mmCIF file of C-alpha atoms in Angstrom:
data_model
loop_
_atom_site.group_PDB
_atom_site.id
_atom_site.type_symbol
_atom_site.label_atom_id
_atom_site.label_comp_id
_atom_site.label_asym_id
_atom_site.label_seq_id
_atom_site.Cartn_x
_atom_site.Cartn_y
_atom_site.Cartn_z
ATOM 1 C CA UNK A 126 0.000 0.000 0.000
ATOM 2 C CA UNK A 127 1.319 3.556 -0.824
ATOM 3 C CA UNK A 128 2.004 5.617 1.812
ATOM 4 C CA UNK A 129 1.034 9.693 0.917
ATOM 5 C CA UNK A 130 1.310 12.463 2.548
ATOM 6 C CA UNK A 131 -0.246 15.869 2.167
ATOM 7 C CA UNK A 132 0.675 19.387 3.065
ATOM 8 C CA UNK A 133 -1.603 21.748 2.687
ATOM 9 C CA UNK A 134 -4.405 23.600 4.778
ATOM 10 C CA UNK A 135 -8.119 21.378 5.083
ATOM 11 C CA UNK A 136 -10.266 22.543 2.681
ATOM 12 C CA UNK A 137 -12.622 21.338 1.340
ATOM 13 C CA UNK A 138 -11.668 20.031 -1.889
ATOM 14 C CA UNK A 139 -8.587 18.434 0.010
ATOM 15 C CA UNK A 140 -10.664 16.956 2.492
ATOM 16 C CA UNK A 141 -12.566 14.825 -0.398
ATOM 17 C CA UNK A 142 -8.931 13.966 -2.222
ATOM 18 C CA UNK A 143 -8.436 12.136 1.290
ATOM 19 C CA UNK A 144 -11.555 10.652 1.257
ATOM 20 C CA UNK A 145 -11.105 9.222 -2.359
ATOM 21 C CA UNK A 146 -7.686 8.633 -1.750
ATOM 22 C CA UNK A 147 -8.484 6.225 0.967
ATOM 23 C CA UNK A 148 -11.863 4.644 -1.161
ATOM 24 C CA UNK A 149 -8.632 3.162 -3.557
ATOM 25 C CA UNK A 150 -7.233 2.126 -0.299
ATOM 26 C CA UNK A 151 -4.333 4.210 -0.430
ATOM 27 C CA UNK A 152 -2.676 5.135 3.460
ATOM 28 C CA UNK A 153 -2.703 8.944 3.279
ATOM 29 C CA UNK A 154 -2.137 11.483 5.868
ATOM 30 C CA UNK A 155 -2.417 15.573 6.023
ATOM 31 C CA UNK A 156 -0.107 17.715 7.802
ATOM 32 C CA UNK A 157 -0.627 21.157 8.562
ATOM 33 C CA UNK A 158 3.177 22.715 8.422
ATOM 34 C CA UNK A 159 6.318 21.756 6.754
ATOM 35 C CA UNK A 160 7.634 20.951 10.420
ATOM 36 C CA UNK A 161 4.753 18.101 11.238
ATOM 37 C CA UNK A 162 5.386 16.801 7.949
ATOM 38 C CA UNK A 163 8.975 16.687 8.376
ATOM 39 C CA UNK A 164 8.183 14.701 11.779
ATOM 40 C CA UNK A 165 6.027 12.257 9.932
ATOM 41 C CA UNK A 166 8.106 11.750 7.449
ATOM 42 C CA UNK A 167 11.111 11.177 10.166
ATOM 43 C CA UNK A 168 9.055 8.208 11.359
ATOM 44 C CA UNK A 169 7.567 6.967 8.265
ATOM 45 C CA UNK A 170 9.182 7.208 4.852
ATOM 46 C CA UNK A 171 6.008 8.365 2.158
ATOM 47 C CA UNK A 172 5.667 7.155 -1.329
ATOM 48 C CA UNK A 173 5.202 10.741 -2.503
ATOM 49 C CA UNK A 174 4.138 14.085 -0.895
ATOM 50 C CA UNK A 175 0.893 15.875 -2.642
ATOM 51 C CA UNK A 176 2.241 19.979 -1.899
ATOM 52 C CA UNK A 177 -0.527 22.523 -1.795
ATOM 53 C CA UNK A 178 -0.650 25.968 -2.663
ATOM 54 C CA UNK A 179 -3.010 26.964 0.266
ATOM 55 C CA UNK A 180 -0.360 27.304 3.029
ATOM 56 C CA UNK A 181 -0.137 30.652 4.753
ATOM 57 C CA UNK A 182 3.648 29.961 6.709
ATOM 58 C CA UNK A 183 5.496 29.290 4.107
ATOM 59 C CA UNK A 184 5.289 30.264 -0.278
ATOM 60 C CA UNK A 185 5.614 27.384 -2.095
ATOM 61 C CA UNK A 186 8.784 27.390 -3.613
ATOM 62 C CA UNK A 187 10.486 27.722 0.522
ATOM 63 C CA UNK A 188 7.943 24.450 1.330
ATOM 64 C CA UNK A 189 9.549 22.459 -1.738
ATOM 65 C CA UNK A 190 13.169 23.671 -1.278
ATOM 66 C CA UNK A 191 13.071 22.423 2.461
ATOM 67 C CA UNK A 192 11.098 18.719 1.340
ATOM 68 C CA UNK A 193 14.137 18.703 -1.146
ATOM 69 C CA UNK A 194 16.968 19.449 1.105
ATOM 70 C CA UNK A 195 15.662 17.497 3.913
ATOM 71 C CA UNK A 196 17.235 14.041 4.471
ATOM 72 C CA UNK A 197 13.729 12.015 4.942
ATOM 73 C CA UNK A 198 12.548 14.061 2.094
ATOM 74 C CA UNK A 199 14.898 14.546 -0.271
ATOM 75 C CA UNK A 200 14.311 11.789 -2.985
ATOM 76 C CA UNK A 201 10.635 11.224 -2.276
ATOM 77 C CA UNK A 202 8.747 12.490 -5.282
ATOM 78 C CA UNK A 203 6.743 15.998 -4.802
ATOM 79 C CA UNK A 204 3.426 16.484 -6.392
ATOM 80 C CA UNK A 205 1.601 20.250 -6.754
ATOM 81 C CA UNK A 206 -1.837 20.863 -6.205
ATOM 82 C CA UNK A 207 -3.605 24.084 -7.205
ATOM 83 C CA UNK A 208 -6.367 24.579 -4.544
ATOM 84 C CA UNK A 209 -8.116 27.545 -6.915
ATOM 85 C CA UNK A 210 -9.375 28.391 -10.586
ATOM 86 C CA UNK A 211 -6.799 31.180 -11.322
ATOM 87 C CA UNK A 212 -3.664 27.829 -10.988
ATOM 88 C CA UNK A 213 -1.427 28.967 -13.639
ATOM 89 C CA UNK A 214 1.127 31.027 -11.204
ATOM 90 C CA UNK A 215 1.275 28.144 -8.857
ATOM 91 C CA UNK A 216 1.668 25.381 -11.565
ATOM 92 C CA UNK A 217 4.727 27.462 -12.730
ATOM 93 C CA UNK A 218 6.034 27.660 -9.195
ATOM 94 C CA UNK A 219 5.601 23.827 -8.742
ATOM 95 C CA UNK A 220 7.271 22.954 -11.894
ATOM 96 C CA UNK A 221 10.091 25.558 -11.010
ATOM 97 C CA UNK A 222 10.774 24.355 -7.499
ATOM 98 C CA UNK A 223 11.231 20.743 -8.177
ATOM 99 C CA UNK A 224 7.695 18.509 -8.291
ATOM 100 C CA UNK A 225 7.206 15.954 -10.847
ATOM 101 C CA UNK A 226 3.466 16.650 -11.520
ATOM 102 C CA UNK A 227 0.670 18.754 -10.440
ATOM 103 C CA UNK A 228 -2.528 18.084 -9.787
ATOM 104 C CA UNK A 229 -5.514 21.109 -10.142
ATOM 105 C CA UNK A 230 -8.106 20.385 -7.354
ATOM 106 C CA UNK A 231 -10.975 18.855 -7.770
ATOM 107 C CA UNK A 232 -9.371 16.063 -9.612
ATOM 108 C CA UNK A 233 -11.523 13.001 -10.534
ATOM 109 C CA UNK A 234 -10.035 10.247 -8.096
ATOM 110 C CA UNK A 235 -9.063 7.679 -11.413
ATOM 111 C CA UNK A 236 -6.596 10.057 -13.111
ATOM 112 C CA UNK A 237 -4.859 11.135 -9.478
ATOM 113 C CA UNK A 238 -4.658 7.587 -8.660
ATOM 114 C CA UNK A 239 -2.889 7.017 -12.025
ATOM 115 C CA UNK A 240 -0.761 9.896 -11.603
ATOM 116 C CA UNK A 241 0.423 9.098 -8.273
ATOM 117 C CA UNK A 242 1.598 5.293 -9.185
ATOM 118 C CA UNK A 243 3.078 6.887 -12.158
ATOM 119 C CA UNK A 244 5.652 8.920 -10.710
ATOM 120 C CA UNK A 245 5.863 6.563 -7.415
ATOM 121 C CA UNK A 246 7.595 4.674 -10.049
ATOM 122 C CA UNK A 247 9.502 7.083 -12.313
ATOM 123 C CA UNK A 248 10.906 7.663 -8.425
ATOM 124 C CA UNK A 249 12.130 4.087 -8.291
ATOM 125 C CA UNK A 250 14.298 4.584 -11.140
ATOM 126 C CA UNK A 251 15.350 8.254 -10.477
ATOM 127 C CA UNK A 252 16.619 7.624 -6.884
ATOM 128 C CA UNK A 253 19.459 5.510 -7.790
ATOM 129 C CA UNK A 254 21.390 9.064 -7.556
ATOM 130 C CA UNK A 255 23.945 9.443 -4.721
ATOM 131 C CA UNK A 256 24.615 12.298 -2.790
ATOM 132 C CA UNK A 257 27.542 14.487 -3.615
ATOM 133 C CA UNK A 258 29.247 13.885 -0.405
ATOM 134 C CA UNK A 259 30.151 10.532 -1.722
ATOM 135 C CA UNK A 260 31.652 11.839 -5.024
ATOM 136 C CA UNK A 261 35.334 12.225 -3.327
ATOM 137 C CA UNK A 262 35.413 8.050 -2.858
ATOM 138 C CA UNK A 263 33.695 6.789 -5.917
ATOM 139 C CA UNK A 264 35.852 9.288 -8.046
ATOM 140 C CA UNK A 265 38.832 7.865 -6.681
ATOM 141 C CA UNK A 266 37.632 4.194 -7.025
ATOM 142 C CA UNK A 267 37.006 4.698 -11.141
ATOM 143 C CA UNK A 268 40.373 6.388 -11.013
ATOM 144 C CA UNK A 269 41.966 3.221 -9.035
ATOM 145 C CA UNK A 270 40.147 0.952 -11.699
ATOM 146 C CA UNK A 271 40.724 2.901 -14.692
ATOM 147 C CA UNK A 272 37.292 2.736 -15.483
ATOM 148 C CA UNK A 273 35.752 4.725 -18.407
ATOM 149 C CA UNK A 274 32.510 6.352 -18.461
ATOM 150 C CA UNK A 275 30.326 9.188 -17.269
ATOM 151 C CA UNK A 276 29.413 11.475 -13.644
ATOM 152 C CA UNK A 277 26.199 12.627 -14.833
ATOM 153 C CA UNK A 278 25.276 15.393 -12.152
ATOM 154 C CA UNK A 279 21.729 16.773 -11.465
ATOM 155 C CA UNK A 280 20.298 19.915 -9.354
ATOM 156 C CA UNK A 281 17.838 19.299 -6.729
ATOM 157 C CA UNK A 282 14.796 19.207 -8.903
ATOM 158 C CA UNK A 283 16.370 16.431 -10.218
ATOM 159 C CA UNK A 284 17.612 18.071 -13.491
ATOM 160 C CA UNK A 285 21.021 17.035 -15.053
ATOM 161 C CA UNK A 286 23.270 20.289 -14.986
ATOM 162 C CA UNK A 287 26.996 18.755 -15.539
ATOM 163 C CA UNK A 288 29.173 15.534 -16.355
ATOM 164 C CA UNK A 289 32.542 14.593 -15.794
ATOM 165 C CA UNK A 290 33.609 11.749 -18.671
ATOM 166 C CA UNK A 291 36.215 9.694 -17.507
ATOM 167 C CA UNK A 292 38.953 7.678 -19.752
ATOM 168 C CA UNK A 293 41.229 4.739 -18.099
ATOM 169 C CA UNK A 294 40.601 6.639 -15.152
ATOM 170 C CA UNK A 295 41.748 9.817 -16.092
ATOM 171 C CA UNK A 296 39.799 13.332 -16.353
ATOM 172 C CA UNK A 297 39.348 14.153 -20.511
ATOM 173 C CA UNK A 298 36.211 16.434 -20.592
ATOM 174 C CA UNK A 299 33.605 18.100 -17.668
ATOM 175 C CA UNK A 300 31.143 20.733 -18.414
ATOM 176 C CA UNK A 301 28.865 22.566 -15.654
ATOM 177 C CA UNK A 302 26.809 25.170 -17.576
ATOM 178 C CA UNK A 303 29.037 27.295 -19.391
ATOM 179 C CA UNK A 304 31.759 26.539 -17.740
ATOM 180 C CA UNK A 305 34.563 23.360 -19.327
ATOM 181 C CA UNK A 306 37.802 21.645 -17.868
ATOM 182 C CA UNK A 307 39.421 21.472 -14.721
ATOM 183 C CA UNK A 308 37.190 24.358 -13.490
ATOM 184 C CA UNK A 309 33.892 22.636 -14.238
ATOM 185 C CA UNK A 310 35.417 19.712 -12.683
ATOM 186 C CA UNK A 311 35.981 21.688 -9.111
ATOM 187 C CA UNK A 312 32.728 23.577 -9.574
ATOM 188 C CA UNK A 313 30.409 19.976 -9.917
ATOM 189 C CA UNK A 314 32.864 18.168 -6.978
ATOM 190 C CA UNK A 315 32.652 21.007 -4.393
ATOM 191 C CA UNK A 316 28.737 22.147 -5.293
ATOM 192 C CA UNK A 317 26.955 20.291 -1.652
ATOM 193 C CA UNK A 318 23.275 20.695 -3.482
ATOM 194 C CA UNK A 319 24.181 18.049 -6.605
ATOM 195 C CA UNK A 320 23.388 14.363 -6.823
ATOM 196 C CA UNK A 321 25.333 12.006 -9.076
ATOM 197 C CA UNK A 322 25.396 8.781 -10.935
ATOM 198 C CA UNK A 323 28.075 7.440 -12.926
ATOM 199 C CA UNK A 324 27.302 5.556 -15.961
ATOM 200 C CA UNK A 325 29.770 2.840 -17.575
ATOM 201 C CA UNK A 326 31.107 3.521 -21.459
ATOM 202 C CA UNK A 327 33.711 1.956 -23.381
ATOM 203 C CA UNK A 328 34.168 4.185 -25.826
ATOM 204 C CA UNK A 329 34.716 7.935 -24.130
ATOM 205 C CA UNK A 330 36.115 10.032 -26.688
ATOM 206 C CA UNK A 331 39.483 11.385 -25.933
ATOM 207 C CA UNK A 332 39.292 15.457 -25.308
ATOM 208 C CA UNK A 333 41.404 18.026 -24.221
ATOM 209 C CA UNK A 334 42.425 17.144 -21.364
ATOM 210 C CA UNK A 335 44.263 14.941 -19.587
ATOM 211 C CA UNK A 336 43.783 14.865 -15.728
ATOM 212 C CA UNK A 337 44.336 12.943 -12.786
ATOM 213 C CA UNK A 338 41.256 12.456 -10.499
ATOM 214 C CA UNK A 339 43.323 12.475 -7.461
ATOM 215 C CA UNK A 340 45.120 15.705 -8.263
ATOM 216 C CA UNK A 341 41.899 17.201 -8.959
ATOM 217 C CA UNK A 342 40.387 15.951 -5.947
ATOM 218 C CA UNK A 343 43.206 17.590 -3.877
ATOM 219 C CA UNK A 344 42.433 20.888 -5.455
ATOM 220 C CA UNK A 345 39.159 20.732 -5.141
ATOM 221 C CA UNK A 346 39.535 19.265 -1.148
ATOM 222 C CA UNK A 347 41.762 23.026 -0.916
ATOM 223 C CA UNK A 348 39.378 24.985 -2.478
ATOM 224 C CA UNK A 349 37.098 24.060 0.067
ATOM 225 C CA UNK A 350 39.422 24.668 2.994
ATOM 226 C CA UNK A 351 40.322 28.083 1.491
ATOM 227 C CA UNK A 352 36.933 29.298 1.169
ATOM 228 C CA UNK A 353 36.461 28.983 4.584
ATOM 229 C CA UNK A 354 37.526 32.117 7.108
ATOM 230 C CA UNK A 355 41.328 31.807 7.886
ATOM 231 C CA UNK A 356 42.582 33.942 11.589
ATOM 232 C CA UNK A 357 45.117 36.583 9.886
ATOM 233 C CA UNK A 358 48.513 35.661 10.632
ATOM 234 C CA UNK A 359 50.911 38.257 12.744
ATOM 235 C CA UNK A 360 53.575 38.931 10.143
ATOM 236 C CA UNK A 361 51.541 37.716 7.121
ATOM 237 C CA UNK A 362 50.143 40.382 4.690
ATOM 238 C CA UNK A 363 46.289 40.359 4.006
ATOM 239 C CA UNK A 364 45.544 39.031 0.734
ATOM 240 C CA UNK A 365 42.488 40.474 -1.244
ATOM 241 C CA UNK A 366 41.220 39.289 -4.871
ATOM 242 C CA UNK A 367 39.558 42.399 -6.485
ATOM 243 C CA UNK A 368 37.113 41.463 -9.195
ATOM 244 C CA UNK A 369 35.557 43.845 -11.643
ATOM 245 C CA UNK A 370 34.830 44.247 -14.925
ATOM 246 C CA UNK A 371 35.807 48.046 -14.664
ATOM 247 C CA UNK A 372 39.353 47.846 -15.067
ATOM 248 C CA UNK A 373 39.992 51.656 -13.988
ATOM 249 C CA UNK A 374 38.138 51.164 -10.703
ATOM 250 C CA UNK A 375 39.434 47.994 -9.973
ATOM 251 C CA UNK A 376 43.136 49.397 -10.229
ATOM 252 C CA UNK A 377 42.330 52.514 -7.933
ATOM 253 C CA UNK A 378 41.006 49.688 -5.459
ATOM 254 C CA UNK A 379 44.234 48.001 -6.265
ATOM 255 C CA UNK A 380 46.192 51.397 -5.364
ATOM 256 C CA UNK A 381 43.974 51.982 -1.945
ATOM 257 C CA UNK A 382 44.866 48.451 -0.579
ATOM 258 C CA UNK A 383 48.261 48.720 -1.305
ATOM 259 C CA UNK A 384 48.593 51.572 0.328
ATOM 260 C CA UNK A 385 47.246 49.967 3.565
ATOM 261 C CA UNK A 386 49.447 46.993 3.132
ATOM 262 C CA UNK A 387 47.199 44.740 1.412
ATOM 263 C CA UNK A 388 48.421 42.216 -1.453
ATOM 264 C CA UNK A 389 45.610 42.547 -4.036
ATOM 265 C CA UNK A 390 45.255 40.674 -7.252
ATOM 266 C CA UNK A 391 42.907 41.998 -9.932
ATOM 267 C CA UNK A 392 40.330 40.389 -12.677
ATOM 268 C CA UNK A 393 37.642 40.572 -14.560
ATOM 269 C CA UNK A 394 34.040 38.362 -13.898
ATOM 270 C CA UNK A 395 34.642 36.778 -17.132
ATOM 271 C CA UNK A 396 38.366 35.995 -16.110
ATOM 272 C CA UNK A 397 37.287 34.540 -12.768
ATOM 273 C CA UNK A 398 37.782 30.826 -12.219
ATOM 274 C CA UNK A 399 37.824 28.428 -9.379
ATOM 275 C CA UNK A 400 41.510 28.069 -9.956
ATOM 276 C CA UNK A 401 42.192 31.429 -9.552
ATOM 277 C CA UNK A 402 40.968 31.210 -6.130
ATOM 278 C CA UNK A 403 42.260 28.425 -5.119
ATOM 279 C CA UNK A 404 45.953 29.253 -6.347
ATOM 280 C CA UNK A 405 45.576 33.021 -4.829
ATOM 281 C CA UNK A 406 44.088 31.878 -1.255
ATOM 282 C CA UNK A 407 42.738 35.568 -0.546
ATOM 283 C CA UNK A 408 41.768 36.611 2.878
ATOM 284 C CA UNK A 409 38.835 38.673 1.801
ATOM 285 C CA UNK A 410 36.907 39.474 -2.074
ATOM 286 C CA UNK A 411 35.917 43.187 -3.156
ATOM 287 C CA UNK A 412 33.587 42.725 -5.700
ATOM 288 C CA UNK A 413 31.465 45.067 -8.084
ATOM 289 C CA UNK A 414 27.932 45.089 -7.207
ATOM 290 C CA UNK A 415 27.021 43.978 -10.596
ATOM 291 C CA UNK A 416 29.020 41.035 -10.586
ATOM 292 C CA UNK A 417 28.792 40.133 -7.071
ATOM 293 C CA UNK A 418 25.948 37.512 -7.594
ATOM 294 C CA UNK A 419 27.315 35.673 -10.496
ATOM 295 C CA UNK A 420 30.581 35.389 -8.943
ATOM 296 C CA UNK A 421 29.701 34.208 -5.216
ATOM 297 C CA UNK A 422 27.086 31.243 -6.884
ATOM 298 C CA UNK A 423 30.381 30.223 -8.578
ATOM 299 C CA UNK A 424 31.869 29.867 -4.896
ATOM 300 C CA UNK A 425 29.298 29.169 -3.125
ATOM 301 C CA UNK A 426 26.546 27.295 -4.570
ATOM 302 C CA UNK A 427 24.809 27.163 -1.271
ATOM 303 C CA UNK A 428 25.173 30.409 -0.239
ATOM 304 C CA UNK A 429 28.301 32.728 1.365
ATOM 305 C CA UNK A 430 28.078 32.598 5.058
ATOM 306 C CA UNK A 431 29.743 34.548 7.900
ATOM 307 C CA UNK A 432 31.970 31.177 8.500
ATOM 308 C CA UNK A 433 33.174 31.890 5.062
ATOM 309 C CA UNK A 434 35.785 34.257 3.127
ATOM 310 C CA UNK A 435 34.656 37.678 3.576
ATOM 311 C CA UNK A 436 32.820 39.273 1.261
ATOM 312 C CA UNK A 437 32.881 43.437 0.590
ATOM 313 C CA UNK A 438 31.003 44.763 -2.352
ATOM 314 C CA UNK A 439 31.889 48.195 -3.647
ATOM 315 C CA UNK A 440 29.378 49.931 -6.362
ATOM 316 C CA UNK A 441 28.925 53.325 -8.483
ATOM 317 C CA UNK A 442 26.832 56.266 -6.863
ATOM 318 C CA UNK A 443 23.712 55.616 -8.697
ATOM 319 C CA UNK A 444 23.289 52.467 -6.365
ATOM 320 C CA UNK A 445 21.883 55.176 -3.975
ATOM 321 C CA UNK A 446 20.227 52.316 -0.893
ATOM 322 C CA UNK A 447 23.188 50.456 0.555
ATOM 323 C CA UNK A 448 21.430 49.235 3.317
ATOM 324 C CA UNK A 449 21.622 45.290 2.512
ATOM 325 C CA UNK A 450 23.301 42.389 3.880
ATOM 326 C CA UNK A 451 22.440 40.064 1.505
ATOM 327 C CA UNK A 452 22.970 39.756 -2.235
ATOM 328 C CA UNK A 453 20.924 36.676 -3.513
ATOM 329 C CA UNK A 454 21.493 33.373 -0.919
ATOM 330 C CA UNK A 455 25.167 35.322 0.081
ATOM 331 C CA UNK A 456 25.396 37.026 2.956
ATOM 332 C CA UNK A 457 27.782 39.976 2.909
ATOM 333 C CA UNK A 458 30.130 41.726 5.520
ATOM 334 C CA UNK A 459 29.931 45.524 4.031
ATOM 335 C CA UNK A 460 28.975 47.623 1.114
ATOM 336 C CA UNK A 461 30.536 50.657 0.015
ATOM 337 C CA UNK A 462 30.348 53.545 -3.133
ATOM 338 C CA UNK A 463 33.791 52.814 -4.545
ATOM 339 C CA UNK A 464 34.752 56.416 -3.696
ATOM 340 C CA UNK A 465 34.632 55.964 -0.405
ATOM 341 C CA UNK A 466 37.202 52.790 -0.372
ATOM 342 C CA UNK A 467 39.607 54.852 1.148
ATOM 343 C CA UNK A 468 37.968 56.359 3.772
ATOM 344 C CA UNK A 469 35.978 52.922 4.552
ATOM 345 C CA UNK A 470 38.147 50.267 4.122
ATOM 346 C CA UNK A 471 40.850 50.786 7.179
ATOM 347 C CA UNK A 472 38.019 50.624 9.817
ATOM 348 C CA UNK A 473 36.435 47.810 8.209
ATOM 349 C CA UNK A 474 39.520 45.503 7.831
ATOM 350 C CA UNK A 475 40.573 46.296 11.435
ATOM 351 C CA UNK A 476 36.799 44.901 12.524
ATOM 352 C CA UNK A 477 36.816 41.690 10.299
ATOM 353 C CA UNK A 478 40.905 40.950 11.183
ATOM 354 C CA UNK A 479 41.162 42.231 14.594
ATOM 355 C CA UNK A 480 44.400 44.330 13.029
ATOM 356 C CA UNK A 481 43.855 46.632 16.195
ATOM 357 C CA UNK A 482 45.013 44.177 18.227
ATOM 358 C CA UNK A 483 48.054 43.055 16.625
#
């Protein structure tokens, strides 16, 4: 017998779903909040999860992202329901967020029936994907085989967004949206919010490169420690990686910080790579408003924290509010007009490096 939950509010087209539901005798229970259903589901594994779009706490697309990042709920397949006549906006939001169908309410009980044994089993075949926390070790055990094939990688709505192809064990090709090589390859290893599945092939073409998995692995295994906030070092110069497309305002940054004894290294968005960061280990980023976003997702594909690198963003006067904290998922330590670097910046780095007290 399936077991399905709902979340949504009682209404009282939901109320006869149930009632249907359990005419076909399937075992189906309602919760009122994403936290009771997370409790349920803690207990009891479901089959699927029907989502409505009649919940006050939470919109939908924050009720799908936490069923999807939760570890009871993460490969259970999600279902929409529209709970009203104007359901185009929510259907949109469903698909968007990560559910595999969506029902508009009232349904007639046959075709939801159908529909819910129908992607039950798509499910079956769709959960064979393993977290990316286990991508380090199998990596490393088609590199010790010399195995050939494909890491197929896929976003939390299940989608495939990358693939690494792999050739007697060795790195020749990786792609992660626009971006190819040895940087894709860091990108899709150290991105938390990916699922993977590697597929056997004998005949991987031969591309452009020619890398070892456990060389990349150690890069990527750096990248990640480097991200992270390092203590500034008595005697050690602060480090900063300036990147903006402007190249005259990113050189009178460059100018500023040097003056205050700060290393800097300059570059463009479109110049920026994982690499780059990894092989410069700065202590803090200065970034131009209008890159900032692109730039930190490349980083941090779950989102800059306080435990990470800093992050300063620096814009033009006609950004006139700079009264955020946030830019996207990042958080950010400080915001600044970029003429005011010079009379900002000393303040600021004694706050985020304790320089005072050296």
């Amino acid at each position: 017998m399936e077991k399905v939950y709902i979340l949504g509010a009682p209404n009282n087209y939901i109320d006869n779903l149930i009632k249907d539901l359990k005419s076909v005798s399937v075992n189906i229970e309602l919760a009122n909040s994403l936290f009771e259903l997370k409790k349920k589901a803690e207990g009891a594994k479901p089959s699927t999860i029907l989502v409505a779009d009649n919940l006050k706490e939470k919109k939908v697309d924050e009720l799908l992202h936490g069923l999807l990042e939760d570890e009871y709920t993460s490969e259970v397949p999600l279902i929409g329901m529209t709970t009203t006549e104007d359901f185009v906006e929510s259907t949109l939001m469903f698909f968007n967020n990560g559910t595999v169908d969506v029902l508009h309410l009232p349904a007639e009980i046959e075709e939801t029936y159908a529909r819910i044994k129908l992607r039950i089993r798509e499910s079956s075949f769709q959960n064979t994907l393993t977290s990316s926390k286990y991508f380090f070790s199998e990596a490393q055990e088609k590199e010790q085989g010399k195995r050939n094939g494909y890491f197929h990688f896929y976003d939390h709505r299940r989608i495939k967004v990358g693939e690494i192809a792999v050739k007697d064990g060795m790195v020749v090709s990786a792609t992660y949206g626009d971006t190819i090589k040895e940087d894709a390859f860091l990108q899709l290893a150290c991105n938390p919010n990916l699922t993977f599945r590697f597929s056997d092939k004998s005949d991987v073409k031969a591309e452009k490169i020619q890398a070892s998995i456990t060389s990349l692995l150690l890069e990527a295994s750096k990248f990640n420690d480097e991200i992270k906030k390092q203590d500034s070092r008595t005697g050690d110069k602060l480090k900063c990686l300036i990147i903006d497309n402007s190249r005259i305002a990113r050189l009178l940054a460059s100018r500023i910080l040097k003056q205050l004894q700060v290393d800097s290294k300059v570059v463009g968005s479109d110049e920026f790579t994982i690499r780059l960061m990894t092989q410069y280990t700065p202590n803090f980023l200065l970034i131009d408003y209008a890159q900032a976003e692109k730039v930190l997702d490349m980083i941090w594909q779950a989102g800059h924290s306080q435990e990470d690198v800093p992050v300063i963003i620096y814009c033009d006067e006609d950004i006139k509010n700079l009264n955020f904290s946030r830019i996207g998922k990042h958080t950010i330590e400080a915001v600044m007009h970029k003429s005011k670097v010079q009379d900002k910046m000393p303040e600021l780095l004694s706050k985020l490096f304790n320089l005072a007290a050296e």
